[in-house]
Amino acid sequence: PPQFRLPATMTPLDYRLGQTITLRGYAIEPAADATRLTLYWQAADFPRADYSVFVHALDGDGAIIAQSDGPPAAVPTWCWIPGEVVADERLLAAPGGGEIAVDGKIAVGVYDPQTGARLPVSPPTGDDRIILSEDDR
């Protein structure tokens, strides 16, 4: 069943992606041989397309050191209803396995897998991606 509450333990954010999706927050925790990132998306309206999410762990120079791309959670975006909160869990492993250093940054965004076009982020960010960093926590 759809969820409509955000967890109190997440780091709050408020970014709109396109007209129908909002990134409301995230949580990062260590996992066996990886870092677990949970993104909390909320439908602002009925998404009319099947979008994918990209998550890129970045090193100090901005190079991608780990990534997770694909549909958010087990619920396709076109099934979301206004107000619904979707927890999207991603595991990021460093090259050769292991946790990603949490002092690095993580870039997140939503795109159309048919065209590769990213949804515009509001408030505007560079390259239509949201950077999660230590400063948020």
C-alpha positions as a printed Julia matrix, in Angstrom:
137×3 Matrix{Float64}:
  0.0    0.0     0.0
  1.16   3.58   -0.63
  2.99   5.39    2.17
  2.4    9.09    2.89
  4.74   9.8     5.82
  8.36  10.76    5.71
 10.68   9.15    8.29
 11.88  11.45   11.06
 15.39  10.02   10.79
 16.09  11.19    7.21
 18.11  14.25    6.2
 15.43  16.57    4.78
 15.64  18.11    1.29
 13.16  19.84   -0.98
 14.01  19.58   -4.69
 11.43  19.34   -7.47
 12.4   17.22  -10.49
 10.27  17.99  -13.49
  6.67  18.82  -12.62
  5.71  15.69  -10.71
  8.53  14.37   -8.48
 10.08  15.82   -5.33
 13.19  14.57   -3.51
 12.19  15.06    0.13
 15.21  13.56    1.86
 17.72  10.75    2.24
 19.52   8.53    4.73
 23.02   7.04    4.47
 24.25   4.09    6.51
 26.97   1.46    6.23
 26.02  -1.97    4.9
 28.03  -5.16    4.39
 30.73  -4.25    1.85
 28.8   -1.18    0.66
 27.07   2.05    1.63
 23.27   2.07    1.76
 21.59   5.22    0.48
 17.84   5.54    0.82
 16.22   8.34   -1.17
 12.73   9.52   -0.2
 10.76  10.62   -3.25
  7.29  12.14   -3.13
  4.83  12.46   -5.99
  3.7   16.07   -6.44
  1.28  14.94   -9.15
  0.71  11.8   -11.24
  4.01  11.12  -13.09
  3.0   10.25  -16.64
  6.21   8.46  -17.6
  8.43   5.65  -16.41
 11.53   7.45  -15.15
 14.84   6.11  -13.85
 17.12   7.43  -11.13
 20.88   7.86  -11.26
 23.05   7.84   -8.15
 26.75   8.6    -8.6
 29.26   8.45   -5.73
 31.96  11.02   -6.49
 35.55  11.28   -5.34
 37.17  14.57   -4.32
 37.79  15.46   -7.97
 34.19  14.8    -9.01
 34.92  11.5   -10.8
 32.34   8.71  -10.48
 33.66   5.92   -8.24
 30.4    3.95   -7.85
 26.91   4.21   -9.27
 23.4    2.83   -9.24
 21.04   3.57  -12.11
 17.53   2.28  -12.65
 13.89   2.61  -11.69
 13.2    3.93   -8.18
 12.28   1.15   -5.77
  9.77  -1.51   -6.73
  7.08   0.99   -7.76
  7.37   2.44  -11.29
  6.99   6.22  -11.3
  3.92   6.12  -13.55
  2.13   4.25  -10.69
  2.78   6.94   -8.06
 -0.13   8.96   -6.71
  0.02  12.56   -5.42
  1.47  12.74   -1.91
  2.84   9.2    -1.97
  6.31   8.74   -0.43
  8.54   6.17   -2.12
 11.65   4.87   -0.3
 14.3    4.07   -2.92
 17.18   2.04   -1.44
 20.51   1.9    -3.3
 23.71   0.05   -2.43
 26.95   1.71   -3.49
 30.19  -0.26   -3.31
 33.66   1.15   -3.79
 35.8   -0.31   -6.57
 36.91  -3.72   -5.32
 34.07  -3.73   -2.75
 33.57  -1.91    0.5
 31.93   1.24    1.8
 32.01   4.52   -0.03
 33.71   7.2     2.05
 30.87   9.36    3.35
 33.1   12.43    3.12
 32.71  12.13   -0.64
 29.69  13.51   -2.45
 26.78  11.73   -4.05
 25.0   13.08   -7.15
 21.34  12.16   -7.68
 18.87  12.84  -10.47
 15.96  11.51  -12.49
 15.97  10.85  -16.24
 13.92   9.41  -19.08
 15.56   6.05  -19.92
 14.3    6.25  -23.51
 16.06   9.53  -24.29
 18.59   9.94  -21.47
 17.24  13.46  -20.83
 17.39  14.49  -17.19
 14.39  16.09  -15.52
 15.07  19.73  -14.66
 15.79  20.36  -10.99
 14.26  23.23   -9.03
 15.78  25.12   -7.36
 18.22  24.91  -10.29
 21.42  22.9    -9.9
 24.33  22.3   -12.25
 23.74  19.51  -14.77
 20.23  18.84  -13.35
 21.68  16.76  -10.53
 21.41  17.15   -6.77
 24.62  16.85   -4.76
 24.26  15.21   -1.36
 27.15  16.08    0.91
 28.32  16.2     4.5
 27.03  19.78    4.67
 23.43  18.47    4.5
 23.81  16.16    7.48
